[in-house]
Tab-separated table of C-alpha atoms in Angstrom:
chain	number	residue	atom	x	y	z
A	1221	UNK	CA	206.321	142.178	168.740
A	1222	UNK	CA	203.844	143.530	171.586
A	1223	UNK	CA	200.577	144.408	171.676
A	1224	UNK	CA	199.897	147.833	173.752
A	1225	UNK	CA	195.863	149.421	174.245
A	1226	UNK	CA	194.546	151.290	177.460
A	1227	UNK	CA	194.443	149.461	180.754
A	1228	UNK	CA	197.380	147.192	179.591
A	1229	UNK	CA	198.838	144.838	182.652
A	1230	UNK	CA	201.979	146.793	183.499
A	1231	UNK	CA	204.334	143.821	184.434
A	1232	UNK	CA	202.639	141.796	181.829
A	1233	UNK	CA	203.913	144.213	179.046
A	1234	UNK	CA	207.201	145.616	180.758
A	1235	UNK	CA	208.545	142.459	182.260
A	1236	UNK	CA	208.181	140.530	179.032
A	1237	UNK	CA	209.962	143.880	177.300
A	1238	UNK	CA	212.790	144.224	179.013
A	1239	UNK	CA	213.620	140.412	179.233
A	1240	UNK	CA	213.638	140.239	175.676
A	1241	UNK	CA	215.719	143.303	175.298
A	1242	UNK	CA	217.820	141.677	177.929
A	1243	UNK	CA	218.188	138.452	175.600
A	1244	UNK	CA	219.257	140.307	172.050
A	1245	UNK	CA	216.036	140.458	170.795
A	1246	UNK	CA	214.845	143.346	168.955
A	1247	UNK	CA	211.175	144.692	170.337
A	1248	UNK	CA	208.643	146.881	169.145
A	1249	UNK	CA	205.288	147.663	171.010
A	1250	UNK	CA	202.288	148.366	168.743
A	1251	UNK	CA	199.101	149.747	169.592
A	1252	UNK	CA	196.063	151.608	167.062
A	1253	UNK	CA	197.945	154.575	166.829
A	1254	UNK	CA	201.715	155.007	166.691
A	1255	UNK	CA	203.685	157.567	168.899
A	1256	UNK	CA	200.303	157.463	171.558
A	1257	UNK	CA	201.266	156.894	175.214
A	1258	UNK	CA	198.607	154.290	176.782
A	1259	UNK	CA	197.743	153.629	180.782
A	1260	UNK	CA	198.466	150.587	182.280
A	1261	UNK	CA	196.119	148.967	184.503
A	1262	UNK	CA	198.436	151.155	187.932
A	1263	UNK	CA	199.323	153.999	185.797
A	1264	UNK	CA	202.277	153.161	183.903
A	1265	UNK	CA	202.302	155.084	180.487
A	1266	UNK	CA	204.073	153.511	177.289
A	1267	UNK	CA	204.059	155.080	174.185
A	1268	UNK	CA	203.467	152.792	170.616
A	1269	UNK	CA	206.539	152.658	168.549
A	1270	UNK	CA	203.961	151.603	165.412
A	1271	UNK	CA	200.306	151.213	164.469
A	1272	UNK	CA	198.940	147.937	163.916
A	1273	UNK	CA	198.590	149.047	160.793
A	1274	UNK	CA	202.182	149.569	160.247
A	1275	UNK	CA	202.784	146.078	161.139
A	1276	UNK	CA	204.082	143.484	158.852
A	1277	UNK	CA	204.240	140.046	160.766
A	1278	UNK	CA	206.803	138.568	158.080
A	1279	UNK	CA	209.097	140.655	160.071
A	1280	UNK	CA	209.128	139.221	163.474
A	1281	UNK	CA	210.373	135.702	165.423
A	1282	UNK	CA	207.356	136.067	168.027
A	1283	UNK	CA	203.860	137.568	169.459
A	1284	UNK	CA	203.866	138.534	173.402
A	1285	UNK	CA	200.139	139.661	173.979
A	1286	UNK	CA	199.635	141.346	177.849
A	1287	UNK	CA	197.047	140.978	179.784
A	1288	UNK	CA	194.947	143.566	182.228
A	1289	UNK	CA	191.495	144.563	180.260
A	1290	UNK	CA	193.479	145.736	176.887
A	1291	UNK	CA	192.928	142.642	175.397
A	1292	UNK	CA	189.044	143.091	175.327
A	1293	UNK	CA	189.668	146.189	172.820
A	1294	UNK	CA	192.725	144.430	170.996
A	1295	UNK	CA	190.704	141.349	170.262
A	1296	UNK	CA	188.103	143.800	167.577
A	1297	UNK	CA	190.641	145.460	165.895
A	1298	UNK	CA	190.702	142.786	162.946
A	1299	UNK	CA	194.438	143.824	161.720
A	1300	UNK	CA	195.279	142.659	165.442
A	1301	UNK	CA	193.225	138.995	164.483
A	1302	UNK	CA	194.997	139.106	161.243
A	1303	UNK	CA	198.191	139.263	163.131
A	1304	UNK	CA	198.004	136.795	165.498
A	1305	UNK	CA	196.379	134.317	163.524
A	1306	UNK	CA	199.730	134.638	161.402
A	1307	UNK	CA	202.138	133.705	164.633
A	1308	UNK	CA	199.958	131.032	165.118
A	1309	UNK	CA	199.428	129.578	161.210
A	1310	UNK	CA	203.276	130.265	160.839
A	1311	UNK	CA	204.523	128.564	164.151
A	1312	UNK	CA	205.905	131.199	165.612
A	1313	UNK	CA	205.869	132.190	168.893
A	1314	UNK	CA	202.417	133.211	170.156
A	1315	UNK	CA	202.625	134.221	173.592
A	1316	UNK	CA	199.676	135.429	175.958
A	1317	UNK	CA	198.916	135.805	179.789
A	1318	UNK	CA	196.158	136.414	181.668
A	1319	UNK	CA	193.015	138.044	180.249
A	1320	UNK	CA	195.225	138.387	176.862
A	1321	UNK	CA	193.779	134.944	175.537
A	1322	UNK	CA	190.999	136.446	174.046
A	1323	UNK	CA	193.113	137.777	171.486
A	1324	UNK	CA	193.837	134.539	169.790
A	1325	UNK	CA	190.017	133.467	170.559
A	1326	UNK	CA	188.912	135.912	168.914
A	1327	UNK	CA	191.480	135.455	165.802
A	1328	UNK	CA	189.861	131.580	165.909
A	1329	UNK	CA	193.444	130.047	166.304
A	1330	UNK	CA	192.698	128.166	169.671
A	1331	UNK	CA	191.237	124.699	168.406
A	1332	UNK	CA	193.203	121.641	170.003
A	1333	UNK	CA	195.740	123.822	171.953
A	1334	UNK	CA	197.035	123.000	175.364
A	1335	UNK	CA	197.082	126.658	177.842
A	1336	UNK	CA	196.054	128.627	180.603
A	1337	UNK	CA	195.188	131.897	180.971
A	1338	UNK	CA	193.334	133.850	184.331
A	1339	UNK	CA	190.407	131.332	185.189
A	1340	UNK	CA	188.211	134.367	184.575
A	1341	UNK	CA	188.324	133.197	180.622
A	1342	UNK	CA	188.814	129.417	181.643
A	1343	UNK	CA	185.033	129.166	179.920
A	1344	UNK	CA	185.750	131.604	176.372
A	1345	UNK	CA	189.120	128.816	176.182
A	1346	UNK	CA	187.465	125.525	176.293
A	1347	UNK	CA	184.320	127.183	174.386
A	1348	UNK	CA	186.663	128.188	171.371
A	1349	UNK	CA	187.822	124.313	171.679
A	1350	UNK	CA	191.425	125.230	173.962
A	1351	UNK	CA	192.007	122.462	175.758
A	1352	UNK	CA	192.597	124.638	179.288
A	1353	UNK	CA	194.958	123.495	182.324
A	1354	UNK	CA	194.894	125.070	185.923
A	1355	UNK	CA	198.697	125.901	185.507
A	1356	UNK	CA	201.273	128.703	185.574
A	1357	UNK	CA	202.406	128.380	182.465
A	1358	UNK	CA	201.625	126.049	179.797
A	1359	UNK	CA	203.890	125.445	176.396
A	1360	UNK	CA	202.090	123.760	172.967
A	1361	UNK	CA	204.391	123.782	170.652
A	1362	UNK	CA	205.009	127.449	169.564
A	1363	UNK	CA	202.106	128.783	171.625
A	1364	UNK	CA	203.115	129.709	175.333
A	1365	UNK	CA	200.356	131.195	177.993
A	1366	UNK	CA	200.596	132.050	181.488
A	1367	UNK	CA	197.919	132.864	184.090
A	1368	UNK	CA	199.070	136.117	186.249
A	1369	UNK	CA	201.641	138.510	186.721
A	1370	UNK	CA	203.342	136.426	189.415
A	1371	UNK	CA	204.132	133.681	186.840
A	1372	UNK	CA	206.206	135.493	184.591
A	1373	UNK	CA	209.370	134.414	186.081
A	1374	UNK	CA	208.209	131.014	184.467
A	1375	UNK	CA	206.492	132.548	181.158
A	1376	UNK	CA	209.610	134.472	179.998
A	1377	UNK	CA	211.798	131.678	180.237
A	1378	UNK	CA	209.648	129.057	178.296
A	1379	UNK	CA	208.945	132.117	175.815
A	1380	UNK	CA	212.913	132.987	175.194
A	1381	UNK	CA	212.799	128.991	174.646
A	1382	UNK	CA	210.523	128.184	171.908
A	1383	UNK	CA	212.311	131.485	170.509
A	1384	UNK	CA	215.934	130.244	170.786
A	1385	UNK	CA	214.387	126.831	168.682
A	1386	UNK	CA	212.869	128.743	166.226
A	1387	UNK	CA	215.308	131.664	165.659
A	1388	UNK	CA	218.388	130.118	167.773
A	1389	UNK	CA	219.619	133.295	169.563
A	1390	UNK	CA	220.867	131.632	173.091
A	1391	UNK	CA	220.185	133.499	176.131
């Protein structure tokens, strides 16, 4: 499952996409409403396959949140808190990169856990007790985080990891 709203990170959503595609996985990308095409940060349009809404989170192996300034309207949408804190509570992949960990602030599932993110939000991390590290990427258990766009040939390999553990599709 991915998260889409306006001003998404283009590589952060796509690159992430397509690698999982890539690996057997089956994706969908949901944003507030289904079938609406949303910007990118540089333009690129993608259209929601589902609401949040119409998500049940029973039904997926992981979480991939982008960055890019969508995660500032994701994070008060409170089916998109009710979400993530179930990919965290259930140990499942929760994946997020750049400004995208203020989704999983916000859904108060950051206490005690090891990650990065943009050093923009360094300060909203440690504040919601993350235990921040000036890294690329950064795996704690099932939660994976990444810092920019330029890091996700590291973040999609340690994401397809924790998902081959949990769900054991080898890629």
């Amino acid at each position: 499952l991915l998260f889409i709203h306006e001003v998404f990170e283009d590589l952060e959503l796509l690159y992430p996409l397509i690698r999982f595609q890539e690996a057997g996985y089956r994706t969908v990308v949901a944003g507030p409403v289904n079938g609406e095409v949303y910007k990118g940060k540089h333009g690129y349009p993608y259209r929601a396959e589902c609401s949040f809404e119409e998500i049940d989170p029973t039904e997926f192996c992981g979480l991939l949140i982008p960055g890019g300034w969508a995660p500032d309207k994701l994070r008060r949408d409170p089916k998109v808190l009710a979400i993530t804190k179930h990919f965290a509570d259930e140990g499942k992949l929760l994946a997020f990169i750049c400004h995208a960990g203020w989704v999983p602030i916000s859904a108060k599932v950051m206490r005690g856990v090891r990650c990065t993110a943009v050093p923009a939000i360094k300060d909203d991390l440690i504040n919601a007790g993350a235990l921040y590290e000036e890294a690329p990427v950064v795996v704690d258990r099932h939660f994976v985080s990444a810092q920019r766009p330029p890091d996700l040939p590291l973040f999609l390999p340690a994401c397809l990891k924790v998902l081959q553990n949990s769900v054991g599709i080898q890629t």
